[in-house]
mmCIF file of C-alpha atoms in Angstrom:
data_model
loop_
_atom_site.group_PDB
_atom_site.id
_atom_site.type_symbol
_atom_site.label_atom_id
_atom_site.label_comp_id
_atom_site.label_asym_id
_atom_site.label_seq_id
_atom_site.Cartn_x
_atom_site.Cartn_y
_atom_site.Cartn_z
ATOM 1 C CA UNK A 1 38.717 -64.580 -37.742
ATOM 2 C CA UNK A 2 38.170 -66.449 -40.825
ATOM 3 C CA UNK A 3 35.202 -68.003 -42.432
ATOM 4 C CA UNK A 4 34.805 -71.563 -41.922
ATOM 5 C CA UNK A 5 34.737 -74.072 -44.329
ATOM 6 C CA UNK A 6 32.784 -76.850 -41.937
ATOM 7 C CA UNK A 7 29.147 -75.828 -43.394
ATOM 8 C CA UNK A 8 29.034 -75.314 -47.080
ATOM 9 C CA UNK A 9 28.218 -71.639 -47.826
ATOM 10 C CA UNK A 10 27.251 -70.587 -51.266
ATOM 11 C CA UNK A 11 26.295 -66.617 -50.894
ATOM 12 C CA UNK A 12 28.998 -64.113 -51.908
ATOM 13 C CA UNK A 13 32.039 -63.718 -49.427
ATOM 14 C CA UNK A 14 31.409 -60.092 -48.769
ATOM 15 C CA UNK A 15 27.892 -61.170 -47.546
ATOM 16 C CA UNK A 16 29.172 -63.168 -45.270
ATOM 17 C CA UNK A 17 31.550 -60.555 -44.022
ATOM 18 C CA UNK A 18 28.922 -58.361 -43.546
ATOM 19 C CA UNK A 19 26.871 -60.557 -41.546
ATOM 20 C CA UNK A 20 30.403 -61.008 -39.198
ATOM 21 C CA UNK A 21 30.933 -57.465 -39.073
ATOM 22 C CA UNK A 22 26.988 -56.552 -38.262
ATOM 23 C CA UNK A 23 26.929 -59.100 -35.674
ATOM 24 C CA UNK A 24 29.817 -57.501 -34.086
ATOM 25 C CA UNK A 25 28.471 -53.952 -34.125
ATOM 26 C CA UNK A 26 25.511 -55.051 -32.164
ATOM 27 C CA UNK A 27 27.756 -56.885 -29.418
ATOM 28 C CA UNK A 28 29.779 -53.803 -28.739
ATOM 29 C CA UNK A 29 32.915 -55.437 -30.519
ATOM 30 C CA UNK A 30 33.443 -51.557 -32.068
ATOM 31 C CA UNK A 31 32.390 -48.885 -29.685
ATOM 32 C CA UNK A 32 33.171 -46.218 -32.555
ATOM 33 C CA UNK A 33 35.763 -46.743 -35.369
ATOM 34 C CA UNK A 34 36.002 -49.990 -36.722
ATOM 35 C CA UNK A 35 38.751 -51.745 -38.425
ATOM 36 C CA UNK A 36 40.361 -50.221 -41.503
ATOM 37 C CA UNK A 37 40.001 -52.177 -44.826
ATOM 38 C CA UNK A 38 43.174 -53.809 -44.831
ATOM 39 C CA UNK A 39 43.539 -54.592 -41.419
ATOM 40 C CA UNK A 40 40.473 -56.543 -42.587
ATOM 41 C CA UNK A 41 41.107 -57.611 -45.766
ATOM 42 C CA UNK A 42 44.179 -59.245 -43.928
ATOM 43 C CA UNK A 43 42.645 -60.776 -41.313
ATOM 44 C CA UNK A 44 39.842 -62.270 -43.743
ATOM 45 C CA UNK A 45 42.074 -63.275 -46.562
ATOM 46 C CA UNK A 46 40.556 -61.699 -49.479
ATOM 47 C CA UNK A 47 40.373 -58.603 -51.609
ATOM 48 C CA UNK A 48 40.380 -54.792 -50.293
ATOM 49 C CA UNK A 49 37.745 -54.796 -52.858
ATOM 50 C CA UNK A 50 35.567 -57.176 -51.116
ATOM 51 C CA UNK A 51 35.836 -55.306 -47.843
ATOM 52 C CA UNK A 52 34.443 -52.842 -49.071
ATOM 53 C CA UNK A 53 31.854 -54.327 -50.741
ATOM 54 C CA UNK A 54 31.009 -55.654 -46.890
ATOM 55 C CA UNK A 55 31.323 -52.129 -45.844
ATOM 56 C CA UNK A 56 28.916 -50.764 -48.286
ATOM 57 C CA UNK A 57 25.983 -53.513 -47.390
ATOM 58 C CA UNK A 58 26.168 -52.125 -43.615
ATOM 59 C CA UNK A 59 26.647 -48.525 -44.526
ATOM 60 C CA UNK A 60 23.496 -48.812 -46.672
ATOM 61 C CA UNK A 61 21.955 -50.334 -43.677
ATOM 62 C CA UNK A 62 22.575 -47.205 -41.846
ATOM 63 C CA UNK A 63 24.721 -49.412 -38.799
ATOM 64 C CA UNK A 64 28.167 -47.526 -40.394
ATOM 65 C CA UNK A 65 28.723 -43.963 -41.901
ATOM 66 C CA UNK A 66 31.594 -43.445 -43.309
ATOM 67 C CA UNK A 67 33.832 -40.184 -42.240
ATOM 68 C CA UNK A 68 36.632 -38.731 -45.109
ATOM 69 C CA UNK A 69 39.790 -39.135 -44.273
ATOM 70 C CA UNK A 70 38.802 -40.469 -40.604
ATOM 71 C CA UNK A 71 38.231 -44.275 -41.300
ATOM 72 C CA UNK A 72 34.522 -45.671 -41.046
ATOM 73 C CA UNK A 73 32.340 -45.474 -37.585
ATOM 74 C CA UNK A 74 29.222 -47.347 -35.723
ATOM 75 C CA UNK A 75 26.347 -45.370 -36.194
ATOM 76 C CA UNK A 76 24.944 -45.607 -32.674
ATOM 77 C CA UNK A 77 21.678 -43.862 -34.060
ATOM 78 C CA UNK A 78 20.997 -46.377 -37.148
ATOM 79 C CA UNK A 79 21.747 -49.353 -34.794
ATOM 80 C CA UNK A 80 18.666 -48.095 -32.530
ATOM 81 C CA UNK A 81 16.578 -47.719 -35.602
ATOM 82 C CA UNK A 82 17.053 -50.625 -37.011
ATOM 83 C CA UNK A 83 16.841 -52.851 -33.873
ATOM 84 C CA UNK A 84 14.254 -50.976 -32.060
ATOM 85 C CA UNK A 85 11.760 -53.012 -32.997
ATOM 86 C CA UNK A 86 12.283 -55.900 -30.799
ATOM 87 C CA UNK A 87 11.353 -54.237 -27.663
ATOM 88 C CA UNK A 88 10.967 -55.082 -23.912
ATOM 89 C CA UNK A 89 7.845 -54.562 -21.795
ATOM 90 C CA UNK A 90 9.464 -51.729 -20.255
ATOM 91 C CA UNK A 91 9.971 -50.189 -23.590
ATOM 92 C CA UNK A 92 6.441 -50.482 -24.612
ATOM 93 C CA UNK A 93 5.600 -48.769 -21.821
ATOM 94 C CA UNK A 94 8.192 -46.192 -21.990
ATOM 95 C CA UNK A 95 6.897 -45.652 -25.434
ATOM 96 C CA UNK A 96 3.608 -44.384 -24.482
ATOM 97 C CA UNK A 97 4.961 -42.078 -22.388
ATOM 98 C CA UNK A 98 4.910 -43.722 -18.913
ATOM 99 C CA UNK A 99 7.402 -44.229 -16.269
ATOM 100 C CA UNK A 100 7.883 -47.755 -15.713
ATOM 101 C CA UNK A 101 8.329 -49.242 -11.854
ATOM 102 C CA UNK A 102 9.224 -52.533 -10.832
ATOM 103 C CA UNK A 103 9.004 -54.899 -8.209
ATOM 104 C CA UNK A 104 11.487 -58.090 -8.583
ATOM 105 C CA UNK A 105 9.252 -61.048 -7.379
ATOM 106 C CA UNK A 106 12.548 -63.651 -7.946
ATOM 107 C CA UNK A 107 15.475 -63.621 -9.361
ATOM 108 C CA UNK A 108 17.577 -66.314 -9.079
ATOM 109 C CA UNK A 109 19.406 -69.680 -11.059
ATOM 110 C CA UNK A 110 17.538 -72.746 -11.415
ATOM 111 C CA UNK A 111 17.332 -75.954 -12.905
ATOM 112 C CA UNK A 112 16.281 -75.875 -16.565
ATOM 113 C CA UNK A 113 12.695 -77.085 -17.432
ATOM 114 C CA UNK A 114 12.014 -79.131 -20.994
ATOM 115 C CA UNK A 115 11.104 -76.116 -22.818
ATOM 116 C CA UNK A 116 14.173 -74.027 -22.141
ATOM 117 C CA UNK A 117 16.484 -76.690 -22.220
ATOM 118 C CA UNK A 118 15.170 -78.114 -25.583
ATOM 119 C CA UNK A 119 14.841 -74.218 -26.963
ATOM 120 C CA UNK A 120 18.903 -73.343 -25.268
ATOM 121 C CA UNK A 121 20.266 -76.613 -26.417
ATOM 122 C CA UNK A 122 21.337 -77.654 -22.830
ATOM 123 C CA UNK A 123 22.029 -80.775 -21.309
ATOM 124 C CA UNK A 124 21.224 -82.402 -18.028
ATOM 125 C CA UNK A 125 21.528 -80.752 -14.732
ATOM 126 C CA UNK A 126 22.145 -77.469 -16.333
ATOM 127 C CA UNK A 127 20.387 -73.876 -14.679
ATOM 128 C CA UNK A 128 19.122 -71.083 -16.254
ATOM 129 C CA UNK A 129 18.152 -67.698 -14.554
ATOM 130 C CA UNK A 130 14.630 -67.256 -13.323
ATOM 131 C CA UNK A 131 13.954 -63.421 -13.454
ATOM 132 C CA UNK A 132 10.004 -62.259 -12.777
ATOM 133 C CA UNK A 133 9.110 -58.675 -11.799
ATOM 134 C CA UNK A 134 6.169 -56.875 -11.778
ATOM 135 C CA UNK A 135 5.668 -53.892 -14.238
ATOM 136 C CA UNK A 136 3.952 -50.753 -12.898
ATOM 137 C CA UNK A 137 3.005 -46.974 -14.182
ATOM 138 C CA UNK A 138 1.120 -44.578 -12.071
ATOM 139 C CA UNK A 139 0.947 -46.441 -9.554
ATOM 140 C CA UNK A 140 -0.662 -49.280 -11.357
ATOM 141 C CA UNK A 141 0.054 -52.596 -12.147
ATOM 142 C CA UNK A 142 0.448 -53.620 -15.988
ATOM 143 C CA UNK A 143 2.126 -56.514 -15.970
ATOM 144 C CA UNK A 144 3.779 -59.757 -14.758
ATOM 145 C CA UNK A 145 7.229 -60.540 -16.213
ATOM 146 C CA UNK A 146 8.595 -63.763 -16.167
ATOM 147 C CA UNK A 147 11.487 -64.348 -18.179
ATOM 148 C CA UNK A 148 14.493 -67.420 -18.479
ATOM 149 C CA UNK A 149 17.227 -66.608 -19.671
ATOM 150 C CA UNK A 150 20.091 -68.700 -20.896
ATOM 151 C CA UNK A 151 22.670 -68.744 -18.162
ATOM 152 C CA UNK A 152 25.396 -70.456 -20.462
ATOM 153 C CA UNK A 153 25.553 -67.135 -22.408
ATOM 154 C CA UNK A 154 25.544 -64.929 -18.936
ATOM 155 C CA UNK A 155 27.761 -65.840 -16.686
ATOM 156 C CA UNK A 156 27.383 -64.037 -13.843
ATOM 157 C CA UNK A 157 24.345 -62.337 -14.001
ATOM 158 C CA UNK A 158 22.413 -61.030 -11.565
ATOM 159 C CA UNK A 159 19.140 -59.339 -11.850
ATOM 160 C CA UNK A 160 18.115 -58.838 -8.417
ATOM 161 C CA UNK A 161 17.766 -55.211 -8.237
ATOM 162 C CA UNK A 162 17.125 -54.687 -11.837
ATOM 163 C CA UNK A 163 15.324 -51.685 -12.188
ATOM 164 C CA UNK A 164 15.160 -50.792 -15.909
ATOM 165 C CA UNK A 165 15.271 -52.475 -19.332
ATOM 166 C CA UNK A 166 16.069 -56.389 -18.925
ATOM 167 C CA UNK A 167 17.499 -55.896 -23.139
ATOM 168 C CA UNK A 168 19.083 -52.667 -21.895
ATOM 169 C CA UNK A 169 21.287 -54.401 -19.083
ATOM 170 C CA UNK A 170 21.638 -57.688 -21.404
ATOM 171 C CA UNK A 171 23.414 -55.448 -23.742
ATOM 172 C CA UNK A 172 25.366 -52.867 -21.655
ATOM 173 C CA UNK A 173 26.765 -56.317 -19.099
ATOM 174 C CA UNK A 174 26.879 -59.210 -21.505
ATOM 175 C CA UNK A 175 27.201 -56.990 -25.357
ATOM 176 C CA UNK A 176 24.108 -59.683 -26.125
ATOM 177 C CA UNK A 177 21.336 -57.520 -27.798
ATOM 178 C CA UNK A 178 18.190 -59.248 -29.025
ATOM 179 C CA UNK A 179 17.541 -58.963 -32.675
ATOM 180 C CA UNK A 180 15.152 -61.770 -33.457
ATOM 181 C CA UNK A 181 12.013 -62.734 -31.918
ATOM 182 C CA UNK A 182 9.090 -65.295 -32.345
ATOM 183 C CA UNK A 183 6.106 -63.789 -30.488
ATOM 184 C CA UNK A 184 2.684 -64.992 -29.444
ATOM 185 C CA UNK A 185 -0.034 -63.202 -28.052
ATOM 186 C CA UNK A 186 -2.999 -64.640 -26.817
ATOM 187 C CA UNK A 187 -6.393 -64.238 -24.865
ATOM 188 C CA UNK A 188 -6.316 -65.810 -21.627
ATOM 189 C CA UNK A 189 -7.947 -65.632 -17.845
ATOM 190 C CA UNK A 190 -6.001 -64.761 -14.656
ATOM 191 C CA UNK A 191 -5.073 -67.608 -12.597
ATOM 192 C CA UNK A 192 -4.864 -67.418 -8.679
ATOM 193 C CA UNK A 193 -0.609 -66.450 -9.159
ATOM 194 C CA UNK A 194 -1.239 -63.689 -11.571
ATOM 195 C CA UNK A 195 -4.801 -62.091 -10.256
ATOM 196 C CA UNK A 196 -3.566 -60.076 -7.122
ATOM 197 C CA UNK A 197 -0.490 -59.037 -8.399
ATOM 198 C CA UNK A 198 -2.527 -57.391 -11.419
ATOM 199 C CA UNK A 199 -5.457 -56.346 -8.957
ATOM 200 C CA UNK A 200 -7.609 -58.338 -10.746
ATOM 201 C CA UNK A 201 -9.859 -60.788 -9.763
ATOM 202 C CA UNK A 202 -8.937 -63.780 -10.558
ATOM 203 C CA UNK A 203 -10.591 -65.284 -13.886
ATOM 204 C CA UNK A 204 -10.377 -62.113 -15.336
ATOM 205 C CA UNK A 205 -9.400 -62.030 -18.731
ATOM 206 C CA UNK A 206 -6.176 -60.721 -19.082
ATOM 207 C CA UNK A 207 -3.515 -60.737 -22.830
ATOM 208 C CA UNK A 208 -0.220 -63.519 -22.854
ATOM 209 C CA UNK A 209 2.398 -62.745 -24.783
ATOM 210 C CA UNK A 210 4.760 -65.147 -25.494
ATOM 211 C CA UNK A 211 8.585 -64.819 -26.722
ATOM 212 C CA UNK A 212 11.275 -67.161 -27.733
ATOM 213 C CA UNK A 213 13.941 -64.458 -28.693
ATOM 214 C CA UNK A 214 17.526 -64.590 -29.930
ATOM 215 C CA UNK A 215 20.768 -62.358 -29.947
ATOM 216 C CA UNK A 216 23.004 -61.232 -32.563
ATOM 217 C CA UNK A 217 25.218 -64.510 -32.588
ATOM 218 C CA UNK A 218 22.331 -66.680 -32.972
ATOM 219 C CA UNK A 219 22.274 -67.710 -30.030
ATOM 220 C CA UNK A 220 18.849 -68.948 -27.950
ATOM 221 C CA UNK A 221 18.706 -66.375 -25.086
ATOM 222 C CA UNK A 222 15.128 -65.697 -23.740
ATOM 223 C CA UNK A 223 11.914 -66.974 -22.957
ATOM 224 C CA UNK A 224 9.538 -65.207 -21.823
ATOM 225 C CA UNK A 225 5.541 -65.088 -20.125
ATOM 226 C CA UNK A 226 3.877 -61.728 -20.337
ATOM 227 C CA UNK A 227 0.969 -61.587 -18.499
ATOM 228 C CA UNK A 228 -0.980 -57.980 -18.822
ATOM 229 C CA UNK A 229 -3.908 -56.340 -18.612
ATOM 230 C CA UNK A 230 -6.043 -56.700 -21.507
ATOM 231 C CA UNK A 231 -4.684 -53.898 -24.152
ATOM 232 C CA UNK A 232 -5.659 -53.138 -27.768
ATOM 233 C CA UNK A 233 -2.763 -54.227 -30.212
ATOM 234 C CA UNK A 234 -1.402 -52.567 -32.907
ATOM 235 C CA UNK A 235 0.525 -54.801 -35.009
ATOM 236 C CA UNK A 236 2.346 -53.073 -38.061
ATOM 237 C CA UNK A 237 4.738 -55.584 -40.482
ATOM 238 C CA UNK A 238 7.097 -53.669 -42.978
ATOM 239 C CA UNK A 239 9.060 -56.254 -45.860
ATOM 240 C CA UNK A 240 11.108 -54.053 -48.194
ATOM 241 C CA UNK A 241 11.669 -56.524 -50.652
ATOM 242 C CA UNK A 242 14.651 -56.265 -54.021
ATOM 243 C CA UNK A 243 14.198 -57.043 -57.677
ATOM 244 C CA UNK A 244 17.197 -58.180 -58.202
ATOM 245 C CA UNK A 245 18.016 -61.479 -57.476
ATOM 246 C CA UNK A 246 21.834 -60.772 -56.668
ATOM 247 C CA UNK A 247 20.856 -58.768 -53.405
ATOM 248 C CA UNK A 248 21.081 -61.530 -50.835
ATOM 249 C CA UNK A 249 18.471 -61.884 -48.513
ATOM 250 C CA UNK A 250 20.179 -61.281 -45.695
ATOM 251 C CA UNK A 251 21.047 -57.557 -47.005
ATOM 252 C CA UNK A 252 16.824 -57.027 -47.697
ATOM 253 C CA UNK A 253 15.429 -55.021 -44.560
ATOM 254 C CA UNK A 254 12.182 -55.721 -42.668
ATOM 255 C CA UNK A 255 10.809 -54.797 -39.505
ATOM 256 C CA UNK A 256 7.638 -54.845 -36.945
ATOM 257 C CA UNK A 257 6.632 -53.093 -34.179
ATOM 258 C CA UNK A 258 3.657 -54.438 -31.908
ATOM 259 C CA UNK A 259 2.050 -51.153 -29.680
ATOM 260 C CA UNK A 260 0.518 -52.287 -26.744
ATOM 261 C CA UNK A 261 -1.606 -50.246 -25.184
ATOM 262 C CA UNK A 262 -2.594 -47.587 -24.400
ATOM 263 C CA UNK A 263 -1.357 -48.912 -20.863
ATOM 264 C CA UNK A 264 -2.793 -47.259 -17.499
ATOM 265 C CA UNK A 265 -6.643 -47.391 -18.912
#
């Protein structure tokens, strides 16, 4: 793989390298040692110097550790802890301590309405997958799920008798993990759809959360309509900014975590 030259590019090489190399982590491309310096030096054309510069930005990121005399390795554990943060429903739930249940209410391909197809780039006539459960714990209901995904990204997929994380099985079938999110949450009231599946009568105010979300590559890959019962939010933002102006901003970390809950209340 080489860096292409069709979009001008000013940050440093090794940056870019890095942002190669940490976008194949998070697929699956390396499921433990990854490619030795000038294996990669060689296949990127530049300095064994500059690899490791690459090498250093991700092992400071905690996604590598490097292992004397061994070669350099995924950290599985600094992949979780950096990425956690964009959770499912299932692991907000999880989270608190609750067993999640599920009840698929469809599941299938369709035809691609203005918003997805505008938000996946797709033309006419193309499907996406329709996948909307219902999210239990303790026997009752939290949630409604319903979530498109971007079948051009998925072939194959099949979620009919999903029955734990959607991100968990996006990553483990299709090496697609989601690692950027734009999320909205917002008052509403229970229509006549999303009342009896909640228990609820209907005009009951209930919380909508709304995400457009993204994978590793860049790629457009899921939204979604959260419809819960109402919850307290926690909403906590970390930025962990640099003074110096030669760290790119792509190396600076940041995370958020949004606690719903407490669920089953």
């Amino acid at each position: 793989m080489t860096l292409s030259p069709a979009r001008a590019d000013h940050r440093p090489v090794y940056i870019r390298i890095a942002e190669t190399l940490r976008a194949r982590i998070l697929s699956g491309w390396y499921e433990g040692r990854i490619d030795g310096e000038l294996p990669l030096a060689r296949e990127w054309k530049v300095s064994r110097r500059t690899i490791q510069q690459a090498l250093e930005v991700l092992v400071a990121e905690g996604l590598l550790v490097r292992r004397h005399g061994l070669g350099t390795f995924v950290n599985p554990k600094g992949v979780e802890t950096r990425y956690r943060a964009i959770t499912s429903i299932t692991e907000a739930v999880a989270g608190q301590g609750l067993t999640p249940e599920f009840r698929v209410l469809a599941s299938c391909p369709e035809a691609a309405g203005a918003e997805a197809a505008a938000f996946f780039g797709l033309g006419d006539g193309a499907k996406v997958y329709r996948h909307r459960r219902l999210v239990s714990a303790g026997g009752r209901a939290l949630a409604v799920v319903d979530t498109i995904l971007n079948l051009a990204l998925l072939e194959g997929l099949d979620l009919s008798r999903l029955d734990t994380s959607l991100y968990g099985a996006l990553r483990a079938g299709f090496n697609r993990t989601v690692v950027a999110a734009e999320d909205r949450y917002i008052p509403a009231l229970a229509g006549d759809d999303i009342a009896p599946l909640l228990g609820i009568a209907a005009g009951s105010a209930i919380f909508l959360a709304l995400r457009r979300a993204r994978d590793q590559t860049g790629a457009a890959i899921e939204l979604s309509r959260i419809s819960m019962l109402p919850v307290a939010l926690d909403i906590s933002i970390r930025h962990v900014g640099f003074p110096s102006a030669t760290v790119a901003p792509e190396a600076r970390q940041w995370a958020y975590t949004v606690g719903f809950g407490p669920f089953g209340t």
